[in-house]
């Protein structure tokens, strides 16, 4: 190896080391802010899906079968839980749904936390009208799009995304049926 090659390796190593130190510093400086912003966004979702509460559900969460349940309480009285449910059957990948379920197993609301559906078509799953169509439903209701004989409106040209949300809600309600029995022991 000649002298120029060695110098290039040394210079690149020094630059890479300095870059790594800067990145580590920036990460360390911003990680708490990022976590707090994520918490604020998550709390906004909890406010949407749960009845009016006065506790901090994210700080009182309980784990059941590897999933977190977020309790909503008012004046110390338990009203409902929120849980995340995922369907891998979205048109463009996973659809993550945050759903509230009261103590009788009825949906109090849903919020779409993450998806990659087509803008202007599949992303209509985020509209209040679509999300509100799940309120009051239970595991015994036929939670499916009307095209499949259910009671949820799909939108013209986009059935896959609403089907995936229906699947996530159905899965979440099945889990909550077992989880409510577990936490009420």
PDB file of C-alpha atoms in Angstrom:
ATOM      1  CA  UNK A   1       0.000   0.000   0.000  1.00  0.00           C
ATOM      2  CA  UNK A   2       1.411   3.360  -0.919  1.00  0.00           C
ATOM      3  CA  UNK A   3       1.445   6.482   1.238  1.00  0.00           C
ATOM      4  CA  UNK A   4      -1.551   8.140  -0.520  1.00  0.00           C
ATOM      5  CA  UNK A   5      -3.776   5.128   0.110  1.00  0.00           C
ATOM      6  CA  UNK A   6      -2.864   5.076   3.801  1.00  0.00           C
ATOM      7  CA  UNK A   7      -3.603   8.809   4.113  1.00  0.00           C
ATOM      8  CA  UNK A   8      -6.998   8.353   2.446  1.00  0.00           C
ATOM      9  CA  UNK A   9      -7.884   5.566   4.891  1.00  0.00           C
ATOM     10  CA  UNK A  10      -6.763   7.661   7.874  1.00  0.00           C
ATOM     11  CA  UNK A  11      -8.706  10.744   6.701  1.00  0.00           C
ATOM     12  CA  UNK A  12     -11.857   8.709   6.019  1.00  0.00           C
ATOM     13  CA  UNK A  13     -11.580   6.997   9.423  1.00  0.00           C
ATOM     14  CA  UNK A  14     -11.230  10.356  11.207  1.00  0.00           C
ATOM     15  CA  UNK A  15     -14.220  11.804   9.289  1.00  0.00           C
ATOM     16  CA  UNK A  16     -16.329   8.717  10.026  1.00  0.00           C
ATOM     17  CA  UNK A  17     -15.390   8.871  13.719  1.00  0.00           C
ATOM     18  CA  UNK A  18     -16.256  12.560  13.993  1.00  0.00           C
ATOM     19  CA  UNK A  19     -19.563  11.970  12.157  1.00  0.00           C
ATOM     20  CA  UNK A  20     -20.425   9.102  14.503  1.00  0.00           C
ATOM     21  CA  UNK A  21     -19.721  11.278  17.545  1.00  0.00           C
ATOM     22  CA  UNK A  22     -21.895  14.098  16.182  1.00  0.00           C
ATOM     23  CA  UNK A  23     -24.746  11.677  15.431  1.00  0.00           C
ATOM     24  CA  UNK A  24     -24.484  10.143  18.905  1.00  0.00           C
ATOM     25  CA  UNK A  25     -24.580  13.606  20.485  1.00  0.00           C
ATOM     26  CA  UNK A  26     -27.606  14.700  18.414  1.00  0.00           C
ATOM     27  CA  UNK A  27     -29.442  11.455  19.217  1.00  0.00           C
ATOM     28  CA  UNK A  28     -28.731  11.789  22.922  1.00  0.00           C
ATOM     29  CA  UNK A  29     -29.807  15.437  22.868  1.00  0.00           C
ATOM     30  CA  UNK A  30     -33.115  14.786  21.025  1.00  0.00           C
ATOM     31  CA  UNK A  31     -34.283  11.323  22.189  1.00  0.00           C
ATOM     32  CA  UNK A  32     -36.253  12.657  25.175  1.00  0.00           C
ATOM     33  CA  UNK A  33     -37.957  15.306  23.037  1.00  0.00           C
ATOM     34  CA  UNK A  34     -38.840  12.721  20.393  1.00  0.00           C
ATOM     35  CA  UNK A  35     -40.249  10.370  23.042  1.00  0.00           C
ATOM     36  CA  UNK A  36     -42.334  13.188  24.542  1.00  0.00           C
ATOM     37  CA  UNK A  37     -43.711  14.174  21.124  1.00  0.00           C
ATOM     38  CA  UNK A  38     -44.608  10.536  20.426  1.00  0.00           C
ATOM     39  CA  UNK A  39     -46.363  10.410  23.821  1.00  0.00           C
ATOM     40  CA  UNK A  40     -48.346  13.575  23.014  1.00  0.00           C
ATOM     41  CA  UNK A  41     -49.463  12.115  19.670  1.00  0.00           C
ATOM     42  CA  UNK A  42     -50.412   8.847  21.347  1.00  0.00           C
ATOM     43  CA  UNK A  43     -52.398  10.715  24.032  1.00  0.00           C
ATOM     44  CA  UNK A  44     -54.286  12.552  21.261  1.00  0.00           C
ATOM     45  CA  UNK A  45     -55.240   9.133  19.890  1.00  0.00           C
ATOM     46  CA  UNK A  46     -56.347   7.973  23.343  1.00  0.00           C
ATOM     47  CA  UNK A  47     -58.533  11.069  23.687  1.00  0.00           C
ATOM     48  CA  UNK A  48     -60.224  10.195  20.384  1.00  0.00           C
ATOM     49  CA  UNK A  49     -60.937   6.521  21.155  1.00  0.00           C
ATOM     50  CA  UNK A  50     -61.744   6.587  24.871  1.00  0.00           C
ATOM     51  CA  UNK A  51     -64.599   8.171  26.819  1.00  0.00           C
ATOM     52  CA  UNK A  52     -63.744  11.299  28.811  1.00  0.00           C
ATOM     53  CA  UNK A  53     -61.033  10.363  31.340  1.00  0.00           C
ATOM     54  CA  UNK A  54     -58.984  12.136  33.992  1.00  0.00           C
ATOM     55  CA  UNK A  55     -56.059   9.720  34.453  1.00  0.00           C
ATOM     56  CA  UNK A  56     -52.916   9.091  32.387  1.00  0.00           C
ATOM     57  CA  UNK A  57     -53.691   5.845  30.551  1.00  0.00           C
ATOM     58  CA  UNK A  58     -50.229   5.532  29.044  1.00  0.00           C
ATOM     59  CA  UNK A  59     -48.640   5.623  32.496  1.00  0.00           C
ATOM     60  CA  UNK A  60     -51.131   3.137  33.987  1.00  0.00           C
ATOM     61  CA  UNK A  61     -50.958   0.622  31.140  1.00  0.00           C
ATOM     62  CA  UNK A  62     -51.124  -3.072  31.934  1.00  0.00           C
ATOM     63  CA  UNK A  63     -49.736  -5.882  29.842  1.00  0.00           C
ATOM     64  CA  UNK A  64     -51.920  -8.840  28.899  1.00  0.00           C
ATOM     65  CA  UNK A  65     -50.527 -11.568  26.644  1.00  0.00           C
ATOM     66  CA  UNK A  66     -47.769  -9.294  25.404  1.00  0.00           C
ATOM     67  CA  UNK A  67     -50.078  -6.410  24.452  1.00  0.00           C
ATOM     68  CA  UNK A  68     -50.588  -3.184  26.338  1.00  0.00           C
ATOM     69  CA  UNK A  69     -54.004  -2.118  27.612  1.00  0.00           C
ATOM     70  CA  UNK A  70     -54.456   1.571  28.396  1.00  0.00           C
ATOM     71  CA  UNK A  71     -57.137   2.142  31.067  1.00  0.00           C
ATOM     72  CA  UNK A  72     -59.454   5.161  30.971  1.00  0.00           C
ATOM     73  CA  UNK A  73     -60.670   6.222  34.409  1.00  0.00           C
ATOM     74  CA  UNK A  74     -62.883   9.041  35.609  1.00  0.00           C
ATOM     75  CA  UNK A  75     -62.791   9.889  39.322  1.00  0.00           C
ATOM     76  CA  UNK A  76     -60.976   6.588  39.913  1.00  0.00           C
ATOM     77  CA  UNK A  77     -63.684   4.516  38.197  1.00  0.00           C
ATOM     78  CA  UNK A  78     -62.567   2.331  35.272  1.00  0.00           C
ATOM     79  CA  UNK A  79     -64.537   3.142  32.106  1.00  0.00           C
ATOM     80  CA  UNK A  80     -62.743   1.496  29.199  1.00  0.00           C
ATOM     81  CA  UNK A  81     -59.440   0.315  27.772  1.00  0.00           C
ATOM     82  CA  UNK A  82     -57.562   1.208  24.614  1.00  0.00           C
ATOM     83  CA  UNK A  83     -55.537  -1.361  22.707  1.00  0.00           C
ATOM     84  CA  UNK A  84     -53.601  -1.380  19.455  1.00  0.00           C
ATOM     85  CA  UNK A  85     -54.519  -3.852  16.753  1.00  0.00           C
ATOM     86  CA  UNK A  86     -52.739  -4.459  13.460  1.00  0.00           C
ATOM     87  CA  UNK A  87     -53.895  -5.842  10.143  1.00  0.00           C
ATOM     88  CA  UNK A  88     -51.224  -6.844   7.624  1.00  0.00           C
ATOM     89  CA  UNK A  89     -53.846  -6.893   4.854  1.00  0.00           C
ATOM     90  CA  UNK A  90     -53.793  -3.217   3.919  1.00  0.00           C
ATOM     91  CA  UNK A  91     -53.299  -2.414   0.232  1.00  0.00           C
ATOM     92  CA  UNK A  92     -49.834  -1.009   0.947  1.00  0.00           C
ATOM     93  CA  UNK A  93     -48.912  -2.884   4.128  1.00  0.00           C
ATOM     94  CA  UNK A  94     -49.817  -2.894   7.801  1.00  0.00           C
ATOM     95  CA  UNK A  95     -52.642  -0.781   9.154  1.00  0.00           C
ATOM     96  CA  UNK A  96     -52.275  -0.006  12.865  1.00  0.00           C
ATOM     97  CA  UNK A  97     -55.525   0.814  14.658  1.00  0.00           C
ATOM     98  CA  UNK A  98     -55.890   2.184  18.182  1.00  0.00           C
ATOM     99  CA  UNK A  99     -59.295   1.238  19.524  1.00  0.00           C
ATOM    100  CA  UNK A 100     -61.200   1.949  22.693  1.00  0.00           C
ATOM    101  CA  UNK A 101     -63.396  -0.755  24.200  1.00  0.00           C
ATOM    102  CA  UNK A 102     -65.712  -0.245  27.165  1.00  0.00           C
ATOM    103  CA  UNK A 103     -66.163  -2.807  29.935  1.00  0.00           C
ATOM    104  CA  UNK A 104     -69.107  -4.422  28.101  1.00  0.00           C
ATOM    105  CA  UNK A 105     -66.947  -5.000  25.013  1.00  0.00           C
ATOM    106  CA  UNK A 106     -68.353  -2.189  22.835  1.00  0.00           C
ATOM    107  CA  UNK A 107     -66.089  -0.078  20.643  1.00  0.00           C
ATOM    108  CA  UNK A 108     -65.917   3.480  21.968  1.00  0.00           C
ATOM    109  CA  UNK A 109     -63.864   4.719  19.007  1.00  0.00           C
ATOM    110  CA  UNK A 110     -61.008   3.942  16.659  1.00  0.00           C
ATOM    111  CA  UNK A 111     -58.043   5.932  15.392  1.00  0.00           C
ATOM    112  CA  UNK A 112     -55.764   4.937  12.522  1.00  0.00           C
ATOM    113  CA  UNK A 113     -52.232   5.296  13.901  1.00  0.00           C
ATOM    114  CA  UNK A 114     -50.250   4.111  10.894  1.00  0.00           C
ATOM    115  CA  UNK A 115     -50.872   3.145   7.308  1.00  0.00           C
ATOM    116  CA  UNK A 116     -49.402   3.551   3.845  1.00  0.00           C
ATOM    117  CA  UNK A 117     -52.637   3.489   1.859  1.00  0.00           C
ATOM    118  CA  UNK A 118     -53.134   5.384  -1.388  1.00  0.00           C
ATOM    119  CA  UNK A 119     -53.766   9.123  -0.854  1.00  0.00           C
ATOM    120  CA  UNK A 120     -57.257  10.134  -1.957  1.00  0.00           C
ATOM    121  CA  UNK A 121     -58.492   6.548  -1.997  1.00  0.00           C
ATOM    122  CA  UNK A 122     -57.415   4.092   0.686  1.00  0.00           C
ATOM    123  CA  UNK A 123     -56.515   6.830   3.137  1.00  0.00           C
ATOM    124  CA  UNK A 124     -60.236   7.589   3.482  1.00  0.00           C
ATOM    125  CA  UNK A 125     -60.044   5.139   6.390  1.00  0.00           C
ATOM    126  CA  UNK A 126     -58.899   8.185   8.391  1.00  0.00           C
ATOM    127  CA  UNK A 127     -62.143  10.118   7.859  1.00  0.00           C
ATOM    128  CA  UNK A 128     -64.334  10.661  10.935  1.00  0.00           C
ATOM    129  CA  UNK A 129     -67.375   9.262   9.083  1.00  0.00           C
ATOM    130  CA  UNK A 130     -65.631   5.934   8.447  1.00  0.00           C
ATOM    131  CA  UNK A 131     -64.081   5.700  11.930  1.00  0.00           C
ATOM    132  CA  UNK A 132     -67.392   6.563  13.623  1.00  0.00           C
ATOM    133  CA  UNK A 133     -69.114   3.634  11.893  1.00  0.00           C
ATOM    134  CA  UNK A 134     -67.365   1.287  14.364  1.00  0.00           C
ATOM    135  CA  UNK A 135     -68.678   2.988  17.519  1.00  0.00           C
ATOM    136  CA  UNK A 136     -70.927   0.767  19.596  1.00  0.00           C
ATOM    137  CA  UNK A 137     -70.046  -2.446  17.756  1.00  0.00           C
ATOM    138  CA  UNK A 138     -69.167  -5.625  19.653  1.00  0.00           C
ATOM    139  CA  UNK A 139     -67.490  -8.918  18.783  1.00  0.00           C
ATOM    140  CA  UNK A 140     -70.973 -10.315  18.074  1.00  0.00           C
ATOM    141  CA  UNK A 141     -71.661  -7.786  15.311  1.00  0.00           C
ATOM    142  CA  UNK A 142     -70.769  -8.587  11.722  1.00  0.00           C
ATOM    143  CA  UNK A 143     -67.806  -6.233  11.396  1.00  0.00           C
ATOM    144  CA  UNK A 144     -67.141  -6.385   7.683  1.00  0.00           C
ATOM    145  CA  UNK A 145     -67.670  -4.156   4.664  1.00  0.00           C
ATOM    146  CA  UNK A 146     -71.162  -4.215   3.147  1.00  0.00           C
ATOM    147  CA  UNK A 147     -69.755  -5.851   0.014  1.00  0.00           C
ATOM    148  CA  UNK A 148     -68.902  -8.842   2.238  1.00  0.00           C
ATOM    149  CA  UNK A 149     -72.299  -8.820   3.988  1.00  0.00           C
ATOM    150  CA  UNK A 150     -71.231  -6.646   6.923  1.00  0.00           C
ATOM    151  CA  UNK A 151     -72.373  -3.313   8.277  1.00  0.00           C
ATOM    152  CA  UNK A 152     -69.399  -1.054   7.426  1.00  0.00           C
ATOM    153  CA  UNK A 153     -69.477   1.192   4.351  1.00  0.00           C
ATOM    154  CA  UNK A 154     -66.571   0.762   1.973  1.00  0.00           C
ATOM    155  CA  UNK A 155     -65.668   3.487  -0.483  1.00  0.00           C
ATOM    156  CA  UNK A 156     -65.896   3.283  -4.234  1.00  0.00           C
ATOM    157  CA  UNK A 157     -62.721   1.819  -5.690  1.00  0.00           C
ATOM    158  CA  UNK A 158     -61.160   0.978  -2.313  1.00  0.00           C
ATOM    159  CA  UNK A 159     -62.370  -2.105  -0.514  1.00  0.00           C
ATOM    160  CA  UNK A 160     -59.032  -3.546   0.619  1.00  0.00           C
ATOM    161  CA  UNK A 161     -58.249  -0.780   3.122  1.00  0.00           C
ATOM    162  CA  UNK A 162     -61.679  -0.843   4.850  1.00  0.00           C
ATOM    163  CA  UNK A 163     -61.513  -4.654   4.953  1.00  0.00           C
ATOM    164  CA  UNK A 164     -58.144  -4.438   6.698  1.00  0.00           C
ATOM    165  CA  UNK A 165     -59.505  -1.986   9.277  1.00  0.00           C
ATOM    166  CA  UNK A 166     -62.492  -4.306   9.859  1.00  0.00           C
ATOM    167  CA  UNK A 167     -60.066  -7.182  10.370  1.00  0.00           C
ATOM    168  CA  UNK A 168     -57.991  -5.152  12.849  1.00  0.00           C
ATOM    169  CA  UNK A 169     -61.101  -4.140  14.817  1.00  0.00           C
ATOM    170  CA  UNK A 170     -62.446  -7.712  14.837  1.00  0.00           C
ATOM    171  CA  UNK A 171     -59.079  -9.005  16.005  1.00  0.00           C
ATOM    172  CA  UNK A 172     -58.858  -6.298  18.665  1.00  0.00           C
ATOM    173  CA  UNK A 173     -62.347  -7.107  19.972  1.00  0.00           C
ATOM    174  CA  UNK A 174     -61.534 -10.830  20.143  1.00  0.00           C
ATOM    175  CA  UNK A 175     -58.402  -9.999  22.122  1.00  0.00           C
ATOM    176  CA  UNK A 176     -60.277  -7.600  24.407  1.00  0.00           C
ATOM    177  CA  UNK A 177     -62.924 -10.242  25.126  1.00  0.00           C
ATOM    178  CA  UNK A 178     -60.199 -12.451  26.611  1.00  0.00           C
ATOM    179  CA  UNK A 179     -58.279  -9.531  28.145  1.00  0.00           C
ATOM    180  CA  UNK A 180     -61.312  -8.122  29.976  1.00  0.00           C
ATOM    181  CA  UNK A 181     -61.887 -11.523  31.562  1.00  0.00           C
ATOM    182  CA  UNK A 182     -58.185 -11.611  32.558  1.00  0.00           C
ATOM    183  CA  UNK A 183     -58.001  -8.130  34.100  1.00  0.00           C
ATOM    184  CA  UNK A 184     -61.336  -8.512  35.903  1.00  0.00           C
ATOM    185  CA  UNK A 185     -60.104 -11.570  37.858  1.00  0.00           C
TER     186      UNK A 185
END
